JSON list of C-alpha atoms and ligand atoms in Angstrom, two decimals:
[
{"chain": "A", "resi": 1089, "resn": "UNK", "atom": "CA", "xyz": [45.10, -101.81, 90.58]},
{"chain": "A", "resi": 1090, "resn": "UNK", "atom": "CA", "xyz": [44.21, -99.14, 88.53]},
{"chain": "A", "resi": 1091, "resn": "UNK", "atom": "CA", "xyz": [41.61, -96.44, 89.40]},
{"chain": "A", "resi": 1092, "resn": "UNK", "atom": "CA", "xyz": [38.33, -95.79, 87.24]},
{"chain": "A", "resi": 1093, "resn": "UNK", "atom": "CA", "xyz": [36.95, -92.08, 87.53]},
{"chain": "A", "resi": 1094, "resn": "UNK", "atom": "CA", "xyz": [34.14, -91.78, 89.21]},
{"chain": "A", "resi": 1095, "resn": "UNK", "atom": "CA", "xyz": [31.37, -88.39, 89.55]},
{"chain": "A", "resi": 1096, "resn": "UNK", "atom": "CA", "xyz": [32.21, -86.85, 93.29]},
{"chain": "A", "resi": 1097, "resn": "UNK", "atom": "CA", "xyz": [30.16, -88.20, 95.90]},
{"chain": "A", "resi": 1098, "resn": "UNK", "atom": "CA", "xyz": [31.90, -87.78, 98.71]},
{"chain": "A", "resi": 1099, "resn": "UNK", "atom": "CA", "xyz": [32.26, -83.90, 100.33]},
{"chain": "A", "resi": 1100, "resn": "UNK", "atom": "CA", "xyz": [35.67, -85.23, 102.26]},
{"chain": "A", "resi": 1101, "resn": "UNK", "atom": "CA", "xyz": [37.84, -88.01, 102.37]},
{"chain": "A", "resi": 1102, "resn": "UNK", "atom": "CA", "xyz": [36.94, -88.53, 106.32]},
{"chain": "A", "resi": 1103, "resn": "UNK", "atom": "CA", "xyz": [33.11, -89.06, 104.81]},
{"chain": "A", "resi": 1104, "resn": "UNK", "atom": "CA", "xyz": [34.04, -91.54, 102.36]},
{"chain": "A", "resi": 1105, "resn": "UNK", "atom": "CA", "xyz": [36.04, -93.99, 105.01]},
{"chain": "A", "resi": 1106, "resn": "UNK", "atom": "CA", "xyz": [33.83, -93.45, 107.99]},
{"chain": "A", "resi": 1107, "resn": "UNK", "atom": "CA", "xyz": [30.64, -94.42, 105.30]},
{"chain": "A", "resi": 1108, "resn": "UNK", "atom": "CA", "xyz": [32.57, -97.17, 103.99]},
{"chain": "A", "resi": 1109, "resn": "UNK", "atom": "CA", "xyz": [33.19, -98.63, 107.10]},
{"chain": "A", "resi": 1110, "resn": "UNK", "atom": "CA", "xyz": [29.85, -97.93, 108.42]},
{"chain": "A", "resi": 1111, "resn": "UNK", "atom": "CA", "xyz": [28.41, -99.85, 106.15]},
{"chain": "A", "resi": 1112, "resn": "UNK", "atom": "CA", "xyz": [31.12, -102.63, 105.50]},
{"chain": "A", "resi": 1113, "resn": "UNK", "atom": "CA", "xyz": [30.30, -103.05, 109.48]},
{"chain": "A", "resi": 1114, "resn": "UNK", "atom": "CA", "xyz": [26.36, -103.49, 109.06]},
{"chain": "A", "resi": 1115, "resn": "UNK", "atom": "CA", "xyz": [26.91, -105.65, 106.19]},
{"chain": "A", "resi": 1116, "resn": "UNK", "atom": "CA", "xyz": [29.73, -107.77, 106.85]},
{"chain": "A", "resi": 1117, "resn": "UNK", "atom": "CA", "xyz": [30.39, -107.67, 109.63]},
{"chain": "A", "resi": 1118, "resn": "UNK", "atom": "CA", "xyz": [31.42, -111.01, 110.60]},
{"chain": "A", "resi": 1119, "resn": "UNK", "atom": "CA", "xyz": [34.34, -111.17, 107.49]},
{"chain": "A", "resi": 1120, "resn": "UNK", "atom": "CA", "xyz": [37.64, -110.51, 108.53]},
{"chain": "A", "resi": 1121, "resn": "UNK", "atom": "CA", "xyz": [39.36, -107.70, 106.23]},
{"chain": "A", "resi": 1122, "resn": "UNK", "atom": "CA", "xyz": [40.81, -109.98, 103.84]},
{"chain": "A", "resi": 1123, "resn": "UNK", "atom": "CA", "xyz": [37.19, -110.39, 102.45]},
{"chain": "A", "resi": 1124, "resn": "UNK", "atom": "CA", "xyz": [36.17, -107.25, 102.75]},
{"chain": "A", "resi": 1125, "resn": "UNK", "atom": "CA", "xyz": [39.10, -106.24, 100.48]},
{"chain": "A", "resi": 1126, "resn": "UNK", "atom": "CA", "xyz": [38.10, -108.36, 98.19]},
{"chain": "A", "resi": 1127, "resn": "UNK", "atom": "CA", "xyz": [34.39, -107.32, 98.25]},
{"chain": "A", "resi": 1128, "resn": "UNK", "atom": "CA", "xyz": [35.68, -103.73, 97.57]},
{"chain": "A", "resi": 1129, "resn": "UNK", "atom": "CA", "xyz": [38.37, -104.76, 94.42]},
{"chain": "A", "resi": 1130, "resn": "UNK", "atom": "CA", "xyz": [35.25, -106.47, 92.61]},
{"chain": "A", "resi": 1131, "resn": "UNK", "atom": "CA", "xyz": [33.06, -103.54, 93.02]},
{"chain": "A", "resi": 1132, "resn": "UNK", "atom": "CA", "xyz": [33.77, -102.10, 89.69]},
{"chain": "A", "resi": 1133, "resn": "UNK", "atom": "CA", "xyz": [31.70, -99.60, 87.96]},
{"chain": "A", "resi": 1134, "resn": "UNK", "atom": "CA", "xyz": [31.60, -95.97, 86.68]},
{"chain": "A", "resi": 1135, "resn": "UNK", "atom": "CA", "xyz": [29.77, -93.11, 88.67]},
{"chain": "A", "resi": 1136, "resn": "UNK", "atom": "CA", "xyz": [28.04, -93.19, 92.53]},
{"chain": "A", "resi": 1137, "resn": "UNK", "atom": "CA", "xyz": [25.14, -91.59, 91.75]},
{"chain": "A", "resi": 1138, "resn": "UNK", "atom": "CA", "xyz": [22.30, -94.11, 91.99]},
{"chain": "A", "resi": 1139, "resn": "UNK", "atom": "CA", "xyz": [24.29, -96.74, 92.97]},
{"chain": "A", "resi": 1140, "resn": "UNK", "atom": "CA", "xyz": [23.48, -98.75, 95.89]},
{"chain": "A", "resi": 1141, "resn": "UNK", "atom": "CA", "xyz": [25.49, -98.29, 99.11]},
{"chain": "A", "resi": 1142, "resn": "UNK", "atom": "CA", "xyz": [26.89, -101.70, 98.69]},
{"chain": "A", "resi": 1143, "resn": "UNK", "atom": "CA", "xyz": [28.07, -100.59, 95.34]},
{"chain": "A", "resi": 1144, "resn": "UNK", "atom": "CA", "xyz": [29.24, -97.39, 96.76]},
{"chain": "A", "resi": 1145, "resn": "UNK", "atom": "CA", "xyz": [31.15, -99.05, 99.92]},
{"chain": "A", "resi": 1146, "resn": "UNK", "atom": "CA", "xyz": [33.06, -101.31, 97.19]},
{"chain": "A", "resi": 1147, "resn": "UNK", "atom": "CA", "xyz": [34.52, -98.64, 95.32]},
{"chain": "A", "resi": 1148, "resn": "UNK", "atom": "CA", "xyz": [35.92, -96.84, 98.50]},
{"chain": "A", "resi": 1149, "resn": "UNK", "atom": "CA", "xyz": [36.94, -100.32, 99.65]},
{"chain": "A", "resi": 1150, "resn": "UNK", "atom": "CA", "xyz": [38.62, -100.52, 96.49]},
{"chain": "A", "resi": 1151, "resn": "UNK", "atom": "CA", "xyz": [40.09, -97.48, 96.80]},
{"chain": "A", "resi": 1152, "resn": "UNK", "atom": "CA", "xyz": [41.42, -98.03, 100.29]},
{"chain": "A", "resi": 1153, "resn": "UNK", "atom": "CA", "xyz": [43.32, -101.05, 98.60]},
{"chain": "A", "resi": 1154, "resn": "UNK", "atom": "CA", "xyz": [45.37, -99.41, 96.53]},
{"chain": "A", "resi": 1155, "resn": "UNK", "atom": "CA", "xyz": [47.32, -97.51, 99.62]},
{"chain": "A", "resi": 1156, "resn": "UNK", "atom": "CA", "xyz": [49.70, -98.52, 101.57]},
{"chain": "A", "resi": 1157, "resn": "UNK", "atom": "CA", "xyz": [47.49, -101.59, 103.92]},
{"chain": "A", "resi": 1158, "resn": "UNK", "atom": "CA", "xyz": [49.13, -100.10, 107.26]},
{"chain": "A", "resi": 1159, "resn": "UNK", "atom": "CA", "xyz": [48.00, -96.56, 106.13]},
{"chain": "A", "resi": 1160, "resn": "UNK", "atom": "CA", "xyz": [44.71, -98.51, 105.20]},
{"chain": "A", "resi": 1161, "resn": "UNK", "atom": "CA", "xyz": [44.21, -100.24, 108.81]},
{"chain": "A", "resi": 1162, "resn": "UNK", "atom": "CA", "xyz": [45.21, -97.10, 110.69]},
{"chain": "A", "resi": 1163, "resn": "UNK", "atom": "CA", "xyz": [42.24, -95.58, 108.74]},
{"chain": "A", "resi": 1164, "resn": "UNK", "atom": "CA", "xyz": [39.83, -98.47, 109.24]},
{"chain": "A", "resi": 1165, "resn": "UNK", "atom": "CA", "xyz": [40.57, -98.19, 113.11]},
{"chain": "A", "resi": 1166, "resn": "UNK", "atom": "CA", "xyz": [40.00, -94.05, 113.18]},
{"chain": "A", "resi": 1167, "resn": "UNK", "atom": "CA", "xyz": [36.75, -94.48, 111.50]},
{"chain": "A", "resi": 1168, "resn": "UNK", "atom": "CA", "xyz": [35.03, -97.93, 112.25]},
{"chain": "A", "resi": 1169, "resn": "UNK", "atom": "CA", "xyz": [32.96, -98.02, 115.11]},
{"chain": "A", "resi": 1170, "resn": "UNK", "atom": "CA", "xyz": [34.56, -99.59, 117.75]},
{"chain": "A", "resi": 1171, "resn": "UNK", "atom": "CA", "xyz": [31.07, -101.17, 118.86]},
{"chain": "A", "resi": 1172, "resn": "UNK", "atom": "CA", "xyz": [27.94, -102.65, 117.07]},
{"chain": "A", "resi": 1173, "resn": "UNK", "atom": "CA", "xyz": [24.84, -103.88, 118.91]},
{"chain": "A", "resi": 1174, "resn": "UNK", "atom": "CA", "xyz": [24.18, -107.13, 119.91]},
{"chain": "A", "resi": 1175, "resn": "UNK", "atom": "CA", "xyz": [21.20, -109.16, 120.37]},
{"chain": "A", "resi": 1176, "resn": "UNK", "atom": "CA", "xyz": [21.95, -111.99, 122.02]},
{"chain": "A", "resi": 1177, "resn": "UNK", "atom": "CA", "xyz": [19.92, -111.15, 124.70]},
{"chain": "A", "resi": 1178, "resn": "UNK", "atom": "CA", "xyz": [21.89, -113.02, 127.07]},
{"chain": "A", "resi": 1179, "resn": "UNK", "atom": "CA", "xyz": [21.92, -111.28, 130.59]},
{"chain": "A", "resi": 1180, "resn": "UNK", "atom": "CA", "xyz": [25.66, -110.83, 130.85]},
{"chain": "A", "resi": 1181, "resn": "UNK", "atom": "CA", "xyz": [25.54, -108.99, 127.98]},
{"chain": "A", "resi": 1182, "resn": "UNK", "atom": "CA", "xyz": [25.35, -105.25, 127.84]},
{"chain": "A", "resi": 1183, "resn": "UNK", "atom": "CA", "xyz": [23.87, -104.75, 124.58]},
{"chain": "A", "resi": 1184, "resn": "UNK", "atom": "CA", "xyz": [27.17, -104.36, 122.54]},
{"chain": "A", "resi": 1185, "resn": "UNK", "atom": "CA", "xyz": [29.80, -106.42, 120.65]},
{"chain": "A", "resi": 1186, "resn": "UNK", "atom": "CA", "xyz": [32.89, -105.56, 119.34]},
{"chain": "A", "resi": 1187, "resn": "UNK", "atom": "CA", "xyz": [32.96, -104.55, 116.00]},
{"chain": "A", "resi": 1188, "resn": "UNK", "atom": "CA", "xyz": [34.80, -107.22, 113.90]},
{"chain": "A", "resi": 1189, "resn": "UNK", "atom": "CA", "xyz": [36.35, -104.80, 111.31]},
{"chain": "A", "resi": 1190, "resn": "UNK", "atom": "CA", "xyz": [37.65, -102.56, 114.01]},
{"chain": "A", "resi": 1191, "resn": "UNK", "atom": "CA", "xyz": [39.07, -105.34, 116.17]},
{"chain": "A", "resi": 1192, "resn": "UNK", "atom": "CA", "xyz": [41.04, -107.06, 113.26]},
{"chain": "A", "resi": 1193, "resn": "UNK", "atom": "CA", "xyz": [42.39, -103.43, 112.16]},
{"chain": "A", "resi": 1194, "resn": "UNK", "atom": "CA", "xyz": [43.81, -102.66, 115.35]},
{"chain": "A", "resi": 1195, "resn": "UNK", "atom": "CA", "xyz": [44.85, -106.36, 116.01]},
{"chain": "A", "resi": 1196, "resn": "UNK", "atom": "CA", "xyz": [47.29, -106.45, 112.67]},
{"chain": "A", "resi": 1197, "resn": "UNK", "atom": "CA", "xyz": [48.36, -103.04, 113.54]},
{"chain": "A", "resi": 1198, "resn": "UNK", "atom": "CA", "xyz": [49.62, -104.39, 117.21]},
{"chain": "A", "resi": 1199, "resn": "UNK", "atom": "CA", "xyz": [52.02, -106.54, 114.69]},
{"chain": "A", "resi": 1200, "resn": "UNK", "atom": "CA", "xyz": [52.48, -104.46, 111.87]},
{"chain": "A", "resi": 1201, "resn": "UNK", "atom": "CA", "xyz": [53.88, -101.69, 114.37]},
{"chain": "A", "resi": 1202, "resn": "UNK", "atom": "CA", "xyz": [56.81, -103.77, 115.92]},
{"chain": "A", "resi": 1203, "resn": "UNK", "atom": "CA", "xyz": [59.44, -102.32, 113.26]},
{"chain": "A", "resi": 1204, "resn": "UNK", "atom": "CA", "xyz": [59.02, -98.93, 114.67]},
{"chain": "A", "resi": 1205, "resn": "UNK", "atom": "CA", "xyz": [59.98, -99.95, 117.79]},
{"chain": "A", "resi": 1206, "resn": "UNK", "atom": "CA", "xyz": [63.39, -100.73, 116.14]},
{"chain": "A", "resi": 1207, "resn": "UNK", "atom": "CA", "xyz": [64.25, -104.17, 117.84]},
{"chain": "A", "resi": 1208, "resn": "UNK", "atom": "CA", "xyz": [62.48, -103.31, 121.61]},
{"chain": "A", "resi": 1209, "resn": "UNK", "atom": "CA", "xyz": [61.20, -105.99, 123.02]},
{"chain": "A", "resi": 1210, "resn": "UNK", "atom": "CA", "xyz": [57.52, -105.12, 124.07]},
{"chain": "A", "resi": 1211, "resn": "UNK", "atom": "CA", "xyz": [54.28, -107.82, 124.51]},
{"chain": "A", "resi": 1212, "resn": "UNK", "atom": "CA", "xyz": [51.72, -107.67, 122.24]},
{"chain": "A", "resi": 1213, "resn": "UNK", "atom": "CA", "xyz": [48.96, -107.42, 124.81]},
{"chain": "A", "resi": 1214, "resn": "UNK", "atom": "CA", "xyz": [50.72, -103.61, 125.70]},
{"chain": "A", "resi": 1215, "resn": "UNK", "atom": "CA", "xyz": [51.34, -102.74, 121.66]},
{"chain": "A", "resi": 1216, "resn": "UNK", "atom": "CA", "xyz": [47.31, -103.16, 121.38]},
{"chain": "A", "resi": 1217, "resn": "UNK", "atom": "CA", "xyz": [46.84, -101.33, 124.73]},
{"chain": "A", "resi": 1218, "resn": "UNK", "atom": "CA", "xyz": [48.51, -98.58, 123.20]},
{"chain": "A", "resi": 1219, "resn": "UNK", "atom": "CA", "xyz": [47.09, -98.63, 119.28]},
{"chain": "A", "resi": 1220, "resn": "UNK", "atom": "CA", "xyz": [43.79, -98.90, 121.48]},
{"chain": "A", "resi": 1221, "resn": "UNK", "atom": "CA", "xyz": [44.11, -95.75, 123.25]},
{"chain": "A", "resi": 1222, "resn": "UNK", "atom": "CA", "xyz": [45.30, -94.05, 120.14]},
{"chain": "A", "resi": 1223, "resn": "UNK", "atom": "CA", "xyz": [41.68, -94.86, 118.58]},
{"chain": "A", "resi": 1224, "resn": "UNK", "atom": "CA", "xyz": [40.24, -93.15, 121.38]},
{"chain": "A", "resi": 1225, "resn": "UNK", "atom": "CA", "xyz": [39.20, -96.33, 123.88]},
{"chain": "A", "resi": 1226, "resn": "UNK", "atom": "CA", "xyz": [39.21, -95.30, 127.25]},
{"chain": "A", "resi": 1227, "resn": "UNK", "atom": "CA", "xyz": [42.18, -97.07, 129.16]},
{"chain": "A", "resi": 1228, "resn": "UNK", "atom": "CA", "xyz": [44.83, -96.39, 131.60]},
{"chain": "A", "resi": 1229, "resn": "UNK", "atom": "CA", "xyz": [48.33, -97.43, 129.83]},
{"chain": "A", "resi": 1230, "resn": "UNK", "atom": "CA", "xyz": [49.63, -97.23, 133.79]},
{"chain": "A", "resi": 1231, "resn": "UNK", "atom": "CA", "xyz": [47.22, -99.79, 134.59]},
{"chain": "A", "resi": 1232, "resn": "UNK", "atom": "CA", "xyz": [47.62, -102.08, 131.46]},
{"chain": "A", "resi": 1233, "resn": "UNK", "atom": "CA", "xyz": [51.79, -101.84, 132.16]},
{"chain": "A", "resi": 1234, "resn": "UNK", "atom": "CA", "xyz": [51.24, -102.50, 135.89]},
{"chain": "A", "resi": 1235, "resn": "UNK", "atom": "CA", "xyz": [48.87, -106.05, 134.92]},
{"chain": "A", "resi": 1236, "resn": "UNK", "atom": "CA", "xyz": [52.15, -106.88, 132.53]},
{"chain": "A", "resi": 1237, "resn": "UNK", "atom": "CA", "xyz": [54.20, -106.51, 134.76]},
{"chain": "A", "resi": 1238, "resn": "UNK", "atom": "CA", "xyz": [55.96, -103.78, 133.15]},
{"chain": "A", "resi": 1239, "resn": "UNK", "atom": "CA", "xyz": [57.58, -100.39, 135.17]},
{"chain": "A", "resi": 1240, "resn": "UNK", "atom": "CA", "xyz": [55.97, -97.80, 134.42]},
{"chain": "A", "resi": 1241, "resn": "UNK", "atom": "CA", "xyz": [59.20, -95.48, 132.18]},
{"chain": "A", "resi": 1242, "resn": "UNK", "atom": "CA", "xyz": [59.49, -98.56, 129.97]},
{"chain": "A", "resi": 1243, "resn": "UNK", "atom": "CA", "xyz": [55.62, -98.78, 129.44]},
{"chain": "A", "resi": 1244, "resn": "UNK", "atom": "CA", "xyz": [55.85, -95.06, 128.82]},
{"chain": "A", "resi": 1245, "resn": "UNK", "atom": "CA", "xyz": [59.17, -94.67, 127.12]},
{"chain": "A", "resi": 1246, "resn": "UNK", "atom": "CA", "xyz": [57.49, -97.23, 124.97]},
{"chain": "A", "resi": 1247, "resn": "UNK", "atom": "CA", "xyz": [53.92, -96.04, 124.32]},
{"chain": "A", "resi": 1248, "resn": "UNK", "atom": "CA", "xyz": [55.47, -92.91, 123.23]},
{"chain": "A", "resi": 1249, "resn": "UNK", "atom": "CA", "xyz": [57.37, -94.37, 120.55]},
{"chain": "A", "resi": 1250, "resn": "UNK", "atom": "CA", "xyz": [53.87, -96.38, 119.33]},
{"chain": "A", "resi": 1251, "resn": "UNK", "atom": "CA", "xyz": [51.77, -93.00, 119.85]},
{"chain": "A", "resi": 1252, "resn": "UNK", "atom": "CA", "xyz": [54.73, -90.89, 117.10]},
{"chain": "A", "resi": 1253, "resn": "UNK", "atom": "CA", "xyz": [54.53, -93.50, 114.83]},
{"chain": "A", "resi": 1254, "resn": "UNK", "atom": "CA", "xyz": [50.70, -94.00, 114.80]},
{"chain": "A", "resi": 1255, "resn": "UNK", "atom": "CA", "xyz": [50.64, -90.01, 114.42]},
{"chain": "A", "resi": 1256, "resn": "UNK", "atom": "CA", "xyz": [52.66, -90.07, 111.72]},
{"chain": "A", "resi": 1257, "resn": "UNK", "atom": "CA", "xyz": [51.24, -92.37, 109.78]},
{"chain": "A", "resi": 1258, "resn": "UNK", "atom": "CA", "xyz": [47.68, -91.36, 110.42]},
{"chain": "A", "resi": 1259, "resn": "UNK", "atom": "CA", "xyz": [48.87, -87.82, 108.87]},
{"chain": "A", "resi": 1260, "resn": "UNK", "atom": "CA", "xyz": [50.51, -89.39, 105.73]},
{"chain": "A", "resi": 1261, "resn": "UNK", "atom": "CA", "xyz": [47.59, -91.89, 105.43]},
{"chain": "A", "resi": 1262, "resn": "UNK", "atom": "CA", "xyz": [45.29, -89.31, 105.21]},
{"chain": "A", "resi": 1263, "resn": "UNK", "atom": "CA", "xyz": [47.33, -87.63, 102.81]},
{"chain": "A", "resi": 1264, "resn": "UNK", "atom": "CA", "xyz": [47.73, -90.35, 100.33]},
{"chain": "A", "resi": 1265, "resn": "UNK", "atom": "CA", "xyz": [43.31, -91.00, 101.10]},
{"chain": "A", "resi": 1266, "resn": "UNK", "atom": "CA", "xyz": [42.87, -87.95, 100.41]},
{"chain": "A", "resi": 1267, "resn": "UNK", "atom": "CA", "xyz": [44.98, -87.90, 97.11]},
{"chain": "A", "resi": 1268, "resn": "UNK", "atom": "CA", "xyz": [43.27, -91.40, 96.36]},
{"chain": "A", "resi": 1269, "resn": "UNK", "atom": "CA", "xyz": [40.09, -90.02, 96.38]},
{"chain": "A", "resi": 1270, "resn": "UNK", "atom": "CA", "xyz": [41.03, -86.73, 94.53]},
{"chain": "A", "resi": 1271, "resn": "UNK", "atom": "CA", "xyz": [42.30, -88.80, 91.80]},
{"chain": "A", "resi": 1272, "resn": "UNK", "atom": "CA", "xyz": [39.22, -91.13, 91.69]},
{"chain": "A", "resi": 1273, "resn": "UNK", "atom": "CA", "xyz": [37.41, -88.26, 91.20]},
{"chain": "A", "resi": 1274, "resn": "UNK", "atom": "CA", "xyz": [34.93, -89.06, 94.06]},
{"chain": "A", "resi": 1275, "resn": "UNK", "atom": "CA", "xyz": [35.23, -85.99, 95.91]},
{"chain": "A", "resi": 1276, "resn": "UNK", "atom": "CA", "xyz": [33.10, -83.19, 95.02]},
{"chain": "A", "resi": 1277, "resn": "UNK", "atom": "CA", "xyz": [34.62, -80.70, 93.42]},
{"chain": "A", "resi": 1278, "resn": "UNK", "atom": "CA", "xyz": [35.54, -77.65, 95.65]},
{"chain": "A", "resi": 1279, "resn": "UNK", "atom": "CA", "xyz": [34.52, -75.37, 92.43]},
{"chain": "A", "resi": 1280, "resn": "UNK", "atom": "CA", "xyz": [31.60, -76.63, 91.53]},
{"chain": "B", "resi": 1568, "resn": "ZN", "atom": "ZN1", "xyz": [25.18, -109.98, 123.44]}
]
């Protein structure tokens, strides 16, 4: 996919995710990521300003495609919000959903991270635990081993190797955003 320059819009490339997934998550937010990919490759067009936010979320979407997708997801699940509102009014229901787009980020990452675990066998209900916690949701990785029946040096020995390679890819994915972006020209210019 190649990349059409655009004027700078965005003052970082943490605005440009967290807006694109704000609004991806108002908008669509029952499509799994698949179609919000392709929402964001057909949003073509030449400069932000003016432009619409759905026009605006598309090209960042777009953007977001052309790096690497687990880069991409580790993104999405820093910057969606983890919650949206709900009003189904039912009265076992706090008030709040998950947020689809956040969920299916952090639910292909619980897959996509098994290679750097480098053949250890771990459940998938303790890799999500973990990418969870990462994101910031409050939850006790002691607990969540002790309910799998996991001891608790295996659940850590192994939460630690998750945590390092989230870490590091977080740090090159923002690299590589940032250098999307950059490139895009939809950062405003430090100079200017
Ligand atoms: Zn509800």
């Amino acid at each position: 996919m190649e990349s059409v320059k655009h004027e700078g819009i965005f003052r970082s490339a943490h605005e440009a995710v967290v807006f694109a997934c704000n609004y991806a998550a108002q908008q669509y937010a029952m499509s799994p990521m698949a179609k919000l990919l392709q929402r964001g490759s057909s949003g073509s067009g030449r400069g932000l300003i003016g432009l619409d936010g759905a026009a605006q979320s598309g090209m960042v979407l777009a953007e977001l495609g052309n790096i690497d997708y687990v880069q991409m997801l580790v993104l999405v699940a820093r910057c969606a919000p983890r919650k949206e509102r709900c009003e189904c009014n039912h009265s076992c229901c706090g008030g709040w959903k998950p947020n689809p787009l956040y969920r299916d980020a952090v639910s292909q990452l619980a897959d996509l991270v098994v290679p750097a675990l480098g053949g250890v066998f771990t459940l998938r209900r303790f890799r999500l635990a973990a990418i969870e916690k990462f994101f910031g949701e409050k939850l006790k990785m002691k607990d969540v081993a002790a309910d799998l029946n996991i001891p608790p040096r295996t659940a850590e020995r192994h939460a630690s190797i998750i945590n390092a390679y989230l870490k590091d890819t977080e740090k090159t994915a923002w690299t590589e955003w940032y250098g999307q972006l950059d490139y895009a020209g939809m950062l405003f210019s430090q100079n200017s």
